[in-house]
Amino acid sequence: MFFTLSLLFINKSLSYLVEWSFLDLFGVTMECVFYLDWMSLMFMSFVLFISCLILNYSSEYMVEDKFLKRFIFLMVMFVMSMMMMILNLNLISILLGWDGLGLVSYALVVYYQNVKSNSAGMLTALSNRIGDAAIILSVAWMLHYGSFNFMFYISSIGSMNGAGVSIINYVTWLIILAAITKSAQIPFSSWLPAAMAAPTPVSSLVHSSTLVTAGVYFLIRMSETFTSGMESFLLFLSMLTMFMAGLAANLEYDLKKIIALSTLSQLGLMMTILSLGDSDLAYMHLLIHALFKALLFMCAGAIIHNLGDVQDIRMMGGLVNYLPLTCACMNISNFALCGLPFMSGFYSKDLIAEVVSMDFSSLLVYFIFYFSIGLTASYSFRLSYFIFWSEAKFMCLSGFSDQNNSQMLKSMFSLVILVVFMGSIYSWVTFSAPYFVFLPSSMKILTLGFIILGVLLGNEISSLEFFYSNFYLNYIKIVLFFVNMWNLPLISTAGLNKHVLLVGKLMYNTFDHGWLEYYGSKGLFSVVEKFMLEVQSVFVNNHLKLIFLLFTIYLSGVLIFIGWSVF
């Protein structure tokens, strides 16, 4: 229904604003604003469609879970928070949805309640709280305008004076900070693979259309306020994120973490084209990526479910003989991820690559961008090779097949159709005129060439001999550096806390148990104690002399009194 409405809004160029003011205090209006345009309606249709399929998928995947109702309730709350985020233009209302995503994601990441889940949940929550603080600061800056409806001020930014423009720039910088924390760009990338401690349906929802895409969607809405400095900053971070995630995914063995790193790479791709000023292409890839990434996680969940919770791809192999339908769905989603013609990902990814080629700004940016595209094809081929095409490396005493996953297959097949056709459908119904891209033939096929090179690289990395070669062993420290995402997880946890805690311990020992203790309570007590001991020693050691002295004084007084009375 919402998708049909979005097509109607595109055709008629419609947009509706529903505004409800519930408080007016000292010139500041508190209101709830719902903005209905083709962008919000289409994104909402994708979120609701994917959420329904994932809930149907969860009914079989989580069938043995004792708290299935609680899990479903948390998932529904998660989707409702995303709806609040999509439909609102008011920063206060957006903050409610933004905080709701963060809090519910924490509850879902720690769902299994073990040490790994608790650590991942804490890292996720604290990383996202940085973005929440940035949103709160942007709300404070918006008090200058007397309203929190940022869209009204974006449309009139050309008529503002210097002070008004500077304030909207401050707000935009804070929103960029919030978006890169929510979308896990460098240096806040470490929480995204750690969040794989959550159940697989949660990962499918989080990485496709909800939590990590909220930051990109918010930046698309705010893209008209970007300055050249903001775009350069965002381009630098997004390119580094693409490159870092692609390298780490090619050396990772955890199935869910590989897919999580591919999400990180695609988020970097969206941020890259957004920083180059093309928000429509970023939005297109956002929607298409949601489809094939949800399908990819569903297929991974079906494999993990059948193998008894095994996630190491080295323990798999030959699954094409046991799970042919799941294999077909996963390979289709991998083809879409690589941008293979003419899958849905091709219509957005290839167009993004051509637009980047036209907007040639730096040779380094150009090289990193195309090399990252090749890395995407490399880890996709490596993943399929290890899981499906290599020889079986597991021992199964009871057979398993796709027939055991009937409910999960229904959800996967519903997505496969859109993964194949949605790219062309979206291009036809949303772009009134085709993109004008003028490039020589050699540059037009450059993307396809890097995809082929990436497949060859993935084939080389997939061979086990590579991991026992002299190159791998001689440069093991460099390899581990890339596997650990440039040590970002270490920096985000122990790297930030270790030295602060050591300084705190030193200050505690120096001051609380040192100088303050010596000159404070303990020193004062020792002085009083010494004085009391001196007084006590005087009275205890000389008590006999004092008794005789007092008795003599008392007796002398009595005798004087008697003599005075007689005489």
Coordinates of C-alpha atoms in Angstrom, one line a residue:
M1 CA 0.0 0.0 0.0
F2 CA 2.7 2.5 1.0
F3 CA 4.7 1.6 -2.2
T4 CA 1.7 2.4 -4.3
L5 CA 1.1 5.6 -2.5
S6 CA 4.8 6.6 -3.0
L7 CA 4.3 6.0 -6.8
L8 CA 1.2 8.2 -6.7
F9 CA 3.1 10.9 -4.8
I10 CA 5.9 10.7 -7.4
N11 CA 3.5 11.0 -10.3
K12 CA 1.5 13.9 -8.8
S13 CA 4.5 15.6 -7.1
L14 CA 2.6 15.5 -3.8
S15 CA 3.8 15.9 -0.2
Y16 CA 1.7 16.3 3.0
L17 CA 2.6 17.8 6.3
V18 CA 0.6 16.8 9.4
E19 CA 1.5 19.1 12.3
W20 CA 0.3 18.9 15.9
S21 CA 1.4 21.5 18.4
F22 CA 1.0 20.4 22.0
L23 CA 3.1 23.0 23.9
D24 CA 4.1 26.6 23.4
L25 CA 6.5 27.8 26.1
F26 CA 8.5 31.1 26.1
G27 CA 8.3 31.4 22.4
V28 CA 9.5 27.8 21.7
T29 CA 6.8 25.6 20.1
M30 CA 6.8 21.8 20.9
E31 CA 5.1 19.9 18.1
C32 CA 4.9 16.6 16.4
V33 CA 5.3 16.8 12.6
F34 CA 4.7 14.0 10.2
Y35 CA 6.0 14.6 6.7
L36 CA 4.6 12.3 4.0
D37 CA 6.4 12.4 0.6
W38 CA 7.5 9.8 -1.9
M39 CA 10.8 9.2 -0.1
S40 CA 9.4 8.5 3.4
L41 CA 6.5 6.4 2.0
M42 CA 8.7 4.3 -0.1
F43 CA 11.3 3.7 2.6
M44 CA 8.5 2.9 5.0
S45 CA 7.1 0.3 2.5
F46 CA 10.5 -1.4 2.3
V47 CA 11.0 -1.4 6.1
L48 CA 7.5 -2.9 6.7
F49 CA 7.8 -5.5 4.0
I50 CA 11.3 -6.7 5.1
S51 CA 10.1 -6.6 8.8
C52 CA 7.1 -8.8 8.0
L53 CA 9.3 -11.3 6.2
I54 CA 11.8 -11.4 9.0
L55 CA 9.1 -11.9 11.6
N56 CA 7.7 -14.8 9.5
Y57 CA 11.3 -16.1 9.2
S58 CA 11.7 -15.9 13.0
S59 CA 8.7 -18.0 13.7
E60 CA 10.7 -21.0 12.5
Y61 CA 14.2 -19.9 13.3
M62 CA 13.4 -19.1 17.0
V63 CA 10.8 -21.8 17.4
E64 CA 12.7 -23.4 20.3
D65 CA 13.3 -20.2 22.1
K66 CA 11.5 -19.9 25.5
F67 CA 11.0 -16.1 25.1
L68 CA 9.7 -16.0 21.5
K69 CA 6.9 -13.5 22.4
R70 CA 9.4 -11.1 24.1
F71 CA 11.6 -11.4 21.0
I72 CA 8.8 -10.5 18.7
F73 CA 7.7 -7.6 20.9
L74 CA 11.2 -6.2 20.8
M75 CA 11.3 -6.5 17.0
V76 CA 8.0 -4.7 16.7
M77 CA 9.3 -1.9 19.0
F78 CA 12.4 -1.7 16.9
V79 CA 10.3 -1.2 13.7
M80 CA 8.1 1.4 15.4
S81 CA 11.2 3.4 16.5
M82 CA 12.3 3.4 12.8
M83 CA 8.9 4.6 11.7
M84 CA 9.2 7.5 14.1
M85 CA 12.5 8.3 12.6
I86 CA 11.4 8.1 9.0
L87 CA 8.2 10.1 9.2
N88 CA 9.3 13.0 11.4
L89 CA 10.8 16.3 10.6
N90 CA 11.0 17.5 14.2
L91 CA 14.3 17.0 16.0
I92 CA 12.5 16.2 19.3
S93 CA 10.4 13.5 17.6
I94 CA 13.4 12.2 15.7
L95 CA 15.3 12.0 19.0
L96 CA 12.6 9.7 20.4
G97 CA 12.9 7.3 17.4
W98 CA 16.7 7.7 17.4
D99 CA 17.0 6.8 21.1
G100 CA 14.4 4.1 20.7
L101 CA 16.6 2.4 18.0
G102 CA 19.6 2.6 20.4
L103 CA 17.8 1.2 23.5
V104 CA 15.9 -1.6 21.7
S105 CA 19.1 -2.6 19.8
Y106 CA 20.9 -3.0 23.1
A107 CA 18.0 -5.2 24.4
L108 CA 18.3 -7.3 21.2
V109 CA 22.1 -7.6 21.2
V110 CA 22.2 -8.8 24.8
Y111 CA 19.2 -11.2 24.1
Y112 CA 21.2 -14.4 24.7
Q113 CA 22.6 -13.0 28.0
N114 CA 26.1 -14.4 27.9
V115 CA 29.5 -12.6 28.4
K116 CA 30.0 -12.0 24.6
S117 CA 26.5 -10.6 24.1
N118 CA 26.8 -8.3 27.2
S119 CA 30.2 -7.0 26.0
A120 CA 28.8 -6.4 22.5
G121 CA 25.7 -4.8 23.8
M122 CA 27.7 -2.4 26.0
L123 CA 30.0 -1.4 23.1
T124 CA 26.9 -0.9 20.8
A125 CA 25.0 1.2 23.4
L126 CA 28.0 3.4 24.3
S127 CA 29.0 4.0 20.7
N128 CA 25.5 5.0 19.8
R129 CA 25.2 7.3 22.9
I130 CA 27.8 9.6 21.3
G131 CA 25.4 10.1 18.4
D132 CA 22.5 10.6 20.8
A133 CA 24.4 13.3 22.6
A134 CA 25.1 15.0 19.3
I135 CA 21.3 15.0 18.5
I136 CA 20.6 16.6 21.9
L137 CA 23.1 19.3 21.2
S138 CA 21.6 20.0 17.8
V139 CA 18.2 20.3 19.6
A140 CA 19.8 22.9 21.9
W141 CA 21.1 24.9 18.9
M142 CA 17.7 24.8 17.2
L143 CA 16.3 26.8 20.1
H144 CA 17.7 29.8 18.4
Y145 CA 15.0 29.5 15.7
G146 CA 12.1 28.9 18.2
S147 CA 11.2 25.6 16.5
F148 CA 12.7 22.2 15.9
N149 CA 11.3 21.6 12.4
F150 CA 14.6 21.7 10.6
M151 CA 13.1 21.1 7.1
F152 CA 11.5 24.6 7.1
Y153 CA 14.9 26.2 7.7
I154 CA 16.7 24.1 5.1
S155 CA 14.3 25.4 2.4
S156 CA 15.0 29.0 3.4
I157 CA 18.7 28.8 4.1
G158 CA 19.5 31.0 1.1
S159 CA 17.6 34.0 2.7
M160 CA 19.3 33.7 6.1
N161 CA 21.9 36.1 7.5
G162 CA 25.3 35.1 8.7
A163 CA 24.3 34.1 12.2
G164 CA 21.4 31.9 11.0
V165 CA 23.7 30.1 8.5
S166 CA 26.4 29.5 11.0
I167 CA 23.8 28.0 13.5
I168 CA 22.4 25.6 10.8
N169 CA 26.0 24.7 10.0
Y170 CA 26.6 23.8 13.6
V171 CA 23.4 21.7 13.6
T172 CA 24.5 19.9 10.4
W173 CA 28.0 19.1 11.8
L174 CA 26.3 17.6 14.9
I175 CA 23.9 15.5 12.8
I176 CA 26.9 14.3 10.7
L177 CA 28.5 13.1 13.9
A178 CA 25.3 11.4 14.9
A179 CA 25.0 9.8 11.5
I180 CA 28.5 8.4 11.3
T181 CA 28.1 6.8 14.8
K182 CA 24.7 5.2 13.8
S183 CA 26.0 4.1 10.4
A184 CA 29.3 2.9 11.9
Q185 CA 31.7 4.9 9.9
I186 CA 35.4 5.2 11.0
P187 CA 36.2 5.7 13.9
F188 CA 33.0 4.2 15.2
S189 CA 33.0 1.0 13.1
S190 CA 33.9 -1.5 15.8
W191 CA 30.3 -1.9 17.2
L192 CA 28.8 -3.2 13.9
P193 CA 30.6 -6.6 13.8
A194 CA 30.3 -6.9 17.6
A195 CA 26.5 -6.6 17.3
M196 CA 26.5 -10.0 15.5
A197 CA 26.1 -11.5 19.0
A198 CA 22.4 -10.9 18.5
P199 CA 20.1 -13.5 16.9
T200 CA 20.4 -13.7 13.1
P201 CA 16.9 -12.3 12.4
V202 CA 17.9 -9.2 14.4
S203 CA 21.0 -8.9 12.2
S204 CA 18.9 -9.2 9.1
L205 CA 16.6 -6.4 10.3
V206 CA 19.4 -4.1 11.7
H207 CA 21.7 -4.4 8.7
S208 CA 19.1 -4.1 6.0
S209 CA 16.5 -1.4 6.7
T210 CA 16.6 -0.1 10.3
L211 CA 19.5 0.8 12.6
V212 CA 22.5 1.3 10.4
T213 CA 20.5 2.9 7.6
A214 CA 19.0 5.5 9.9
G215 CA 22.1 7.6 9.8
V216 CA 22.3 7.6 6.0
Y217 CA 18.6 8.4 5.7
F218 CA 19.0 11.3 8.1
L219 CA 21.9 12.7 6.1
I220 CA 19.9 12.4 2.9
R221 CA 17.3 14.6 4.4
M222 CA 19.9 17.1 5.6
S223 CA 22.1 17.0 2.4
E224 CA 21.0 20.4 1.2
T225 CA 22.8 22.0 4.1
F226 CA 26.2 20.4 3.3
T227 CA 29.1 22.7 2.8
S228 CA 32.2 21.7 0.8
G229 CA 34.1 21.1 4.0
M230 CA 31.4 18.7 5.3
E231 CA 31.4 16.8 2.0
S232 CA 35.2 16.5 1.9
F233 CA 35.2 15.2 5.5
L234 CA 32.4 12.7 4.8
L235 CA 34.1 11.6 1.6
F236 CA 37.3 10.9 3.5
L237 CA 35.7 8.9 6.2
S238 CA 33.4 6.9 3.9
M239 CA 36.3 5.9 1.5
L240 CA 38.4 4.7 4.4
T241 CA 35.4 2.7 5.8
M242 CA 34.9 1.0 2.4
F243 CA 38.5 0.1 2.1
M244 CA 38.9 -1.1 5.7
A245 CA 35.7 -3.2 5.6
G246 CA 36.6 -4.8 2.3
L247 CA 40.1 -5.9 3.5
A248 CA 38.7 -7.2 6.8
A249 CA 36.0 -9.2 5.1
N250 CA 38.5 -11.0 2.8
L251 CA 40.4 -12.3 5.9
E252 CA 37.5 -13.0 8.2
Y253 CA 36.1 -16.5 8.9
D254 CA 33.0 -15.8 10.9
L255 CA 30.0 -16.0 8.5
K256 CA 27.9 -13.3 10.1
K257 CA 30.9 -11.0 10.6
I258 CA 31.7 -11.3 6.9
I259 CA 28.2 -10.1 6.0
A260 CA 28.4 -7.4 8.7
L261 CA 31.6 -6.1 7.1
S262 CA 30.0 -6.1 3.7
T263 CA 27.2 -3.9 5.2
L264 CA 29.9 -1.6 6.5
S265 CA 31.4 -1.5 3.0
Q266 CA 28.1 -0.7 1.4
L267 CA 27.3 2.0 3.9
G268 CA 30.6 3.6 3.0
L269 CA 29.5 3.5 -0.7
M270 CA 26.3 5.3 0.2
M271 CA 28.1 7.9 2.2
T272 CA 30.6 8.3 -0.7
I273 CA 28.0 9.2 -3.3
L274 CA 26.1 11.3 -0.8
S275 CA 29.3 13.3 -0.1
L276 CA 29.6 13.9 -3.9
G277 CA 26.2 15.6 -3.8
D278 CA 23.9 12.9 -5.3
S279 CA 21.4 12.1 -2.6
D280 CA 19.0 10.4 -5.1
L281 CA 21.5 7.7 -5.9
A282 CA 22.4 7.2 -2.3
Y283 CA 18.7 6.7 -1.5
M284 CA 18.3 4.3 -4.4
H285 CA 21.3 2.1 -3.2
L286 CA 19.9 2.3 0.4
L287 CA 16.7 0.7 -0.7
I288 CA 18.2 -1.9 -3.0
H289 CA 20.9 -2.8 -0.5
A290 CA 18.1 -3.4 2.2
L291 CA 16.7 -6.1 0.0
F292 CA 19.7 -8.2 -0.9
K293 CA 21.3 -7.7 2.6
A294 CA 18.1 -9.0 4.3
L295 CA 18.2 -12.0 2.0
L296 CA 21.9 -12.6 2.6
F297 CA 21.4 -12.7 6.4
M298 CA 18.3 -15.0 6.0
C299 CA 20.4 -17.5 4.0
A300 CA 23.2 -17.3 6.5
G301 CA 20.7 -17.9 9.3
A302 CA 19.3 -21.0 7.5
I303 CA 22.8 -22.4 7.1
I304 CA 23.7 -21.8 10.8
H305 CA 20.4 -23.3 11.9
N306 CA 21.0 -26.5 9.9
L307 CA 24.6 -26.9 10.9
G308 CA 23.8 -26.6 14.6
D309 CA 25.0 -23.0 15.3
V310 CA 28.3 -23.3 13.4
Q311 CA 29.4 -20.0 12.0
D312 CA 33.0 -20.7 11.0
I313 CA 33.1 -21.0 7.2
R314 CA 36.1 -23.3 7.4
M315 CA 33.8 -25.9 9.0
M316 CA 31.4 -25.8 6.0
G317 CA 31.7 -26.8 2.4
G318 CA 29.7 -28.7 -0.2
L319 CA 26.4 -27.3 1.1
V320 CA 25.1 -26.9 -2.5
N321 CA 24.4 -30.7 -2.4
Y322 CA 22.4 -30.4 0.8
L323 CA 20.8 -26.9 0.6
P324 CA 20.4 -26.2 -3.1
L325 CA 17.6 -23.6 -2.7
T326 CA 19.4 -21.8 0.0
C327 CA 22.5 -21.9 -2.1
A328 CA 20.6 -20.4 -5.1
C329 CA 19.2 -17.6 -2.9
M330 CA 22.5 -16.7 -1.3
N331 CA 24.3 -16.7 -4.7
I332 CA 21.7 -14.4 -6.2
S333 CA 22.1 -12.0 -3.3
N334 CA 25.9 -12.2 -3.6
F335 CA 25.6 -11.3 -7.4
A336 CA 23.4 -8.3 -6.5
L337 CA 26.0 -7.3 -3.9
C338 CA 28.8 -7.4 -6.4
G339 CA 26.7 -5.4 -9.0
L340 CA 26.6 -8.1 -11.6
P341 CA 24.6 -7.3 -14.7
F342 CA 21.6 -7.2 -14.6
M343 CA 20.8 -7.8 -10.9
S344 CA 19.2 -5.1 -8.8
G345 CA 22.5 -4.0 -7.3
F346 CA 23.8 -3.3 -10.8
Y347 CA 21.4 -0.5 -11.4
S348 CA 22.6 1.5 -8.4
K349 CA 26.2 0.4 -7.9
D350 CA 27.3 0.7 -11.6
L351 CA 25.6 4.0 -11.9
I352 CA 27.3 5.2 -8.7
A353 CA 30.7 4.1 -10.1
E354 CA 30.1 6.0 -13.3
V355 CA 29.0 9.2 -11.5
V356 CA 32.2 8.9 -9.4
S357 CA 34.2 8.5 -12.6
M358 CA 32.6 11.7 -14.0
D359 CA 33.2 13.6 -10.8
F360 CA 37.0 12.9 -10.8
S361 CA 38.4 14.8 -7.9
S362 CA 41.5 12.8 -6.8
L363 CA 43.5 9.9 -8.1
L364 CA 43.7 8.5 -4.5
V365 CA 39.9 8.6 -4.1
Y366 CA 39.5 7.0 -7.6
F367 CA 41.9 4.2 -6.8
I368 CA 40.4 3.4 -3.3
F369 CA 36.9 3.5 -4.7
Y370 CA 37.5 1.0 -7.5
F371 CA 39.8 -1.2 -5.4
S372 CA 37.0 -1.4 -2.8
I373 CA 34.5 -2.5 -5.5
G374 CA 37.0 -5.3 -6.4
L375 CA 37.3 -6.3 -2.8
T376 CA 33.5 -6.6 -2.6
A377 CA 33.6 -9.2 -5.5
S378 CA 36.5 -10.9 -3.8
Y379 CA 34.9 -11.6 -0.4
S380 CA 31.6 -12.5 -2.1
F381 CA 33.3 -15.2 -4.2
R382 CA 35.4 -16.3 -1.2
L383 CA 32.2 -16.7 0.9
S384 CA 30.4 -18.7 -1.7
Y385 CA 33.4 -20.9 -2.4
F386 CA 34.0 -21.8 1.3
I387 CA 30.3 -22.5 2.0
F388 CA 29.0 -24.1 -1.2
W389 CA 31.6 -25.1 -3.7
S390 CA 34.5 -26.5 -1.7
E391 CA 34.5 -30.0 -0.4
A392 CA 32.5 -30.8 2.7
K393 CA 34.4 -30.3 6.0
F394 CA 31.7 -31.3 8.5
M395 CA 30.5 -34.6 9.8
C396 CA 26.7 -34.9 9.9
L397 CA 25.1 -37.8 11.6
S398 CA 21.6 -36.7 10.7
G399 CA 20.7 -35.5 7.3
F400 CA 19.4 -32.0 6.7
S401 CA 17.8 -30.4 3.6
D402 CA 15.8 -27.4 2.5
Q403 CA 12.6 -29.3 3.3
N404 CA 13.3 -28.6 7.0
N405 CA 13.2 -24.8 6.4
S406 CA 9.9 -24.4 4.6
Q407 CA 8.8 -21.3 6.5
M408 CA 12.3 -19.6 6.1
L409 CA 12.3 -20.5 2.4
K410 CA 9.0 -18.7 1.9
S411 CA 10.5 -15.5 3.3
M412 CA 13.7 -15.9 1.2
F413 CA 11.8 -16.6 -2.1
S414 CA 9.7 -13.5 -1.5
L415 CA 12.9 -11.4 -1.4
V416 CA 14.6 -13.2 -4.3
I417 CA 12.1 -11.8 -6.8
L418 CA 12.7 -8.2 -5.7
V419 CA 16.5 -8.7 -5.5
V420 CA 16.4 -9.6 -9.2
F421 CA 13.9 -7.1 -10.5
M422 CA 13.7 -4.1 -8.0
G423 CA 16.7 -2.2 -9.5
S424 CA 15.2 -1.9 -12.9
I425 CA 11.7 -1.2 -11.5
Y426 CA 13.0 1.6 -9.3
S427 CA 14.9 3.1 -12.1
W428 CA 11.8 3.2 -14.4
V429 CA 9.3 4.6 -11.8
T430 CA 11.4 7.2 -10.0
F431 CA 13.8 8.7 -12.5
S432 CA 11.8 10.9 -14.9
A433 CA 14.9 11.0 -17.2
P434 CA 17.9 8.7 -17.3
Y435 CA 21.1 9.9 -15.8
F436 CA 23.4 11.5 -18.2
V437 CA 26.8 9.8 -18.0
F438 CA 29.4 10.7 -20.6
L439 CA 32.5 8.4 -20.3
P440 CA 34.8 6.6 -22.8
S441 CA 34.2 2.9 -23.3
S442 CA 37.3 1.9 -21.4
M443 CA 35.9 3.7 -18.2
K444 CA 32.4 2.3 -18.8
I445 CA 33.7 -1.3 -18.4
L446 CA 36.1 -0.4 -15.6
T447 CA 33.6 -1.5 -12.9
L448 CA 33.1 -4.9 -14.6
G449 CA 36.8 -5.3 -15.0
F450 CA 37.4 -4.7 -11.3
I451 CA 34.6 -7.2 -10.4
I452 CA 36.4 -9.8 -12.5
L453 CA 39.8 -9.0 -10.9
G454 CA 38.0 -9.2 -7.5
V455 CA 36.7 -12.7 -8.3
L456 CA 40.2 -13.8 -9.3
L457 CA 41.6 -12.4 -6.1
G458 CA 38.9 -14.2 -4.1
N459 CA 39.7 -17.4 -5.8
E460 CA 43.4 -17.0 -4.8
I461 CA 42.5 -16.2 -1.2
S462 CA 40.1 -19.1 -1.0
S463 CA 42.9 -21.6 -1.5
L464 CA 44.1 -22.9 1.9
E465 CA 47.7 -22.9 0.6
F466 CA 47.5 -19.1 0.8
F467 CA 47.3 -19.1 4.5
Y468 CA 50.4 -21.3 4.8
S469 CA 52.4 -19.4 2.3
N470 CA 55.6 -17.5 3.1
F471 CA 53.8 -14.2 2.3
Y472 CA 51.1 -14.8 4.8
L473 CA 53.5 -15.9 7.6
N474 CA 56.1 -13.2 6.9
Y475 CA 53.5 -10.5 7.2
I476 CA 51.2 -12.0 9.8
K477 CA 51.2 -8.8 11.9
I478 CA 50.0 -6.8 9.0
V479 CA 47.3 -9.4 8.2
L480 CA 46.1 -9.4 11.8
F481 CA 46.0 -5.6 11.6
F482 CA 43.6 -5.8 8.7
V483 CA 41.6 -8.6 10.2
N484 CA 41.0 -6.6 13.3
M485 CA 39.7 -3.6 11.3
W486 CA 42.9 -1.5 11.9
N487 CA 42.6 -2.3 15.6
L488 CA 39.5 -0.2 15.9
P489 CA 37.8 -2.7 18.4
L490 CA 40.9 -2.5 20.6
I491 CA 41.0 1.3 20.4
S492 CA 37.3 1.6 21.1
T493 CA 37.4 -0.5 24.2
A494 CA 40.7 -1.1 26.0
G495 CA 42.6 1.5 24.0
L496 CA 40.4 4.3 25.3
N497 CA 39.8 2.9 28.8
K498 CA 43.1 1.4 29.7
H499 CA 45.2 4.5 30.1
V500 CA 42.3 6.4 31.8
L501 CA 41.9 3.6 34.3
L502 CA 45.6 3.5 34.9
V503 CA 45.8 7.2 35.6
G504 CA 42.7 6.9 37.8
K505 CA 44.4 4.1 39.8
L506 CA 47.6 6.1 40.1
M507 CA 45.7 9.2 41.4
Y508 CA 43.7 7.0 43.7
N509 CA 46.9 5.5 45.2
T510 CA 48.7 8.9 45.3
F511 CA 45.9 11.1 46.7
D512 CA 43.2 8.9 48.3
H513 CA 45.7 6.5 49.8
G514 CA 48.6 8.9 49.8
W515 CA 48.8 12.6 50.5
L516 CA 45.2 13.3 51.2
E517 CA 45.1 10.3 53.5
Y518 CA 48.3 11.4 55.2
Y519 CA 47.4 15.1 55.6
G520 CA 43.7 14.6 55.8
S521 CA 41.6 12.2 57.9
K522 CA 44.4 9.8 58.8
G523 CA 46.9 12.6 59.6
L524 CA 44.5 14.5 61.7
F525 CA 43.5 11.4 63.6
S526 CA 47.2 10.5 64.2
V527 CA 47.8 14.0 65.7
V528 CA 44.7 13.7 68.0
E529 CA 45.7 10.2 68.9
K530 CA 49.2 11.3 69.8
F531 CA 47.9 14.1 72.0
M532 CA 45.5 11.8 73.8
L533 CA 48.3 9.3 74.4
E534 CA 50.4 12.1 75.9
V535 CA 47.6 13.1 78.2
Q536 CA 46.9 9.5 79.1
S537 CA 50.6 8.9 79.8
V538 CA 50.7 11.9 82.1
F539 CA 47.7 10.7 84.1
V540 CA 48.6 7.0 84.1
N541 CA 52.3 7.2 84.9
N542 CA 51.9 9.9 87.6
H543 CA 48.6 8.9 89.2
L544 CA 50.1 8.0 92.6
K545 CA 51.8 11.4 92.9
L546 CA 48.6 13.1 92.0
I547 CA 46.6 11.1 94.5
F548 CA 49.1 12.0 97.3
L549 CA 49.2 15.6 96.2
L550 CA 45.4 15.9 96.1
F551 CA 45.1 14.1 99.5
T552 CA 47.7 16.6 101.0
I553 CA 45.8 19.5 99.6
Y554 CA 42.5 18.1 100.9
L555 CA 44.0 17.4 104.4
S556 CA 45.6 20.8 104.6
G557 CA 42.3 22.4 103.8
V558 CA 40.5 20.4 106.5
L559 CA 43.1 21.3 109.2
I560 CA 43.0 25.0 108.3
F561 CA 39.2 24.9 108.5
I562 CA 39.3 23.2 112.0
G563 CA 42.0 25.6 113.3
W564 CA 40.0 28.6 112.1
S565 CA 36.9 27.3 113.8
V566 CA 38.7 26.7 117.2
F567 CA 40.7 29.9 117.4

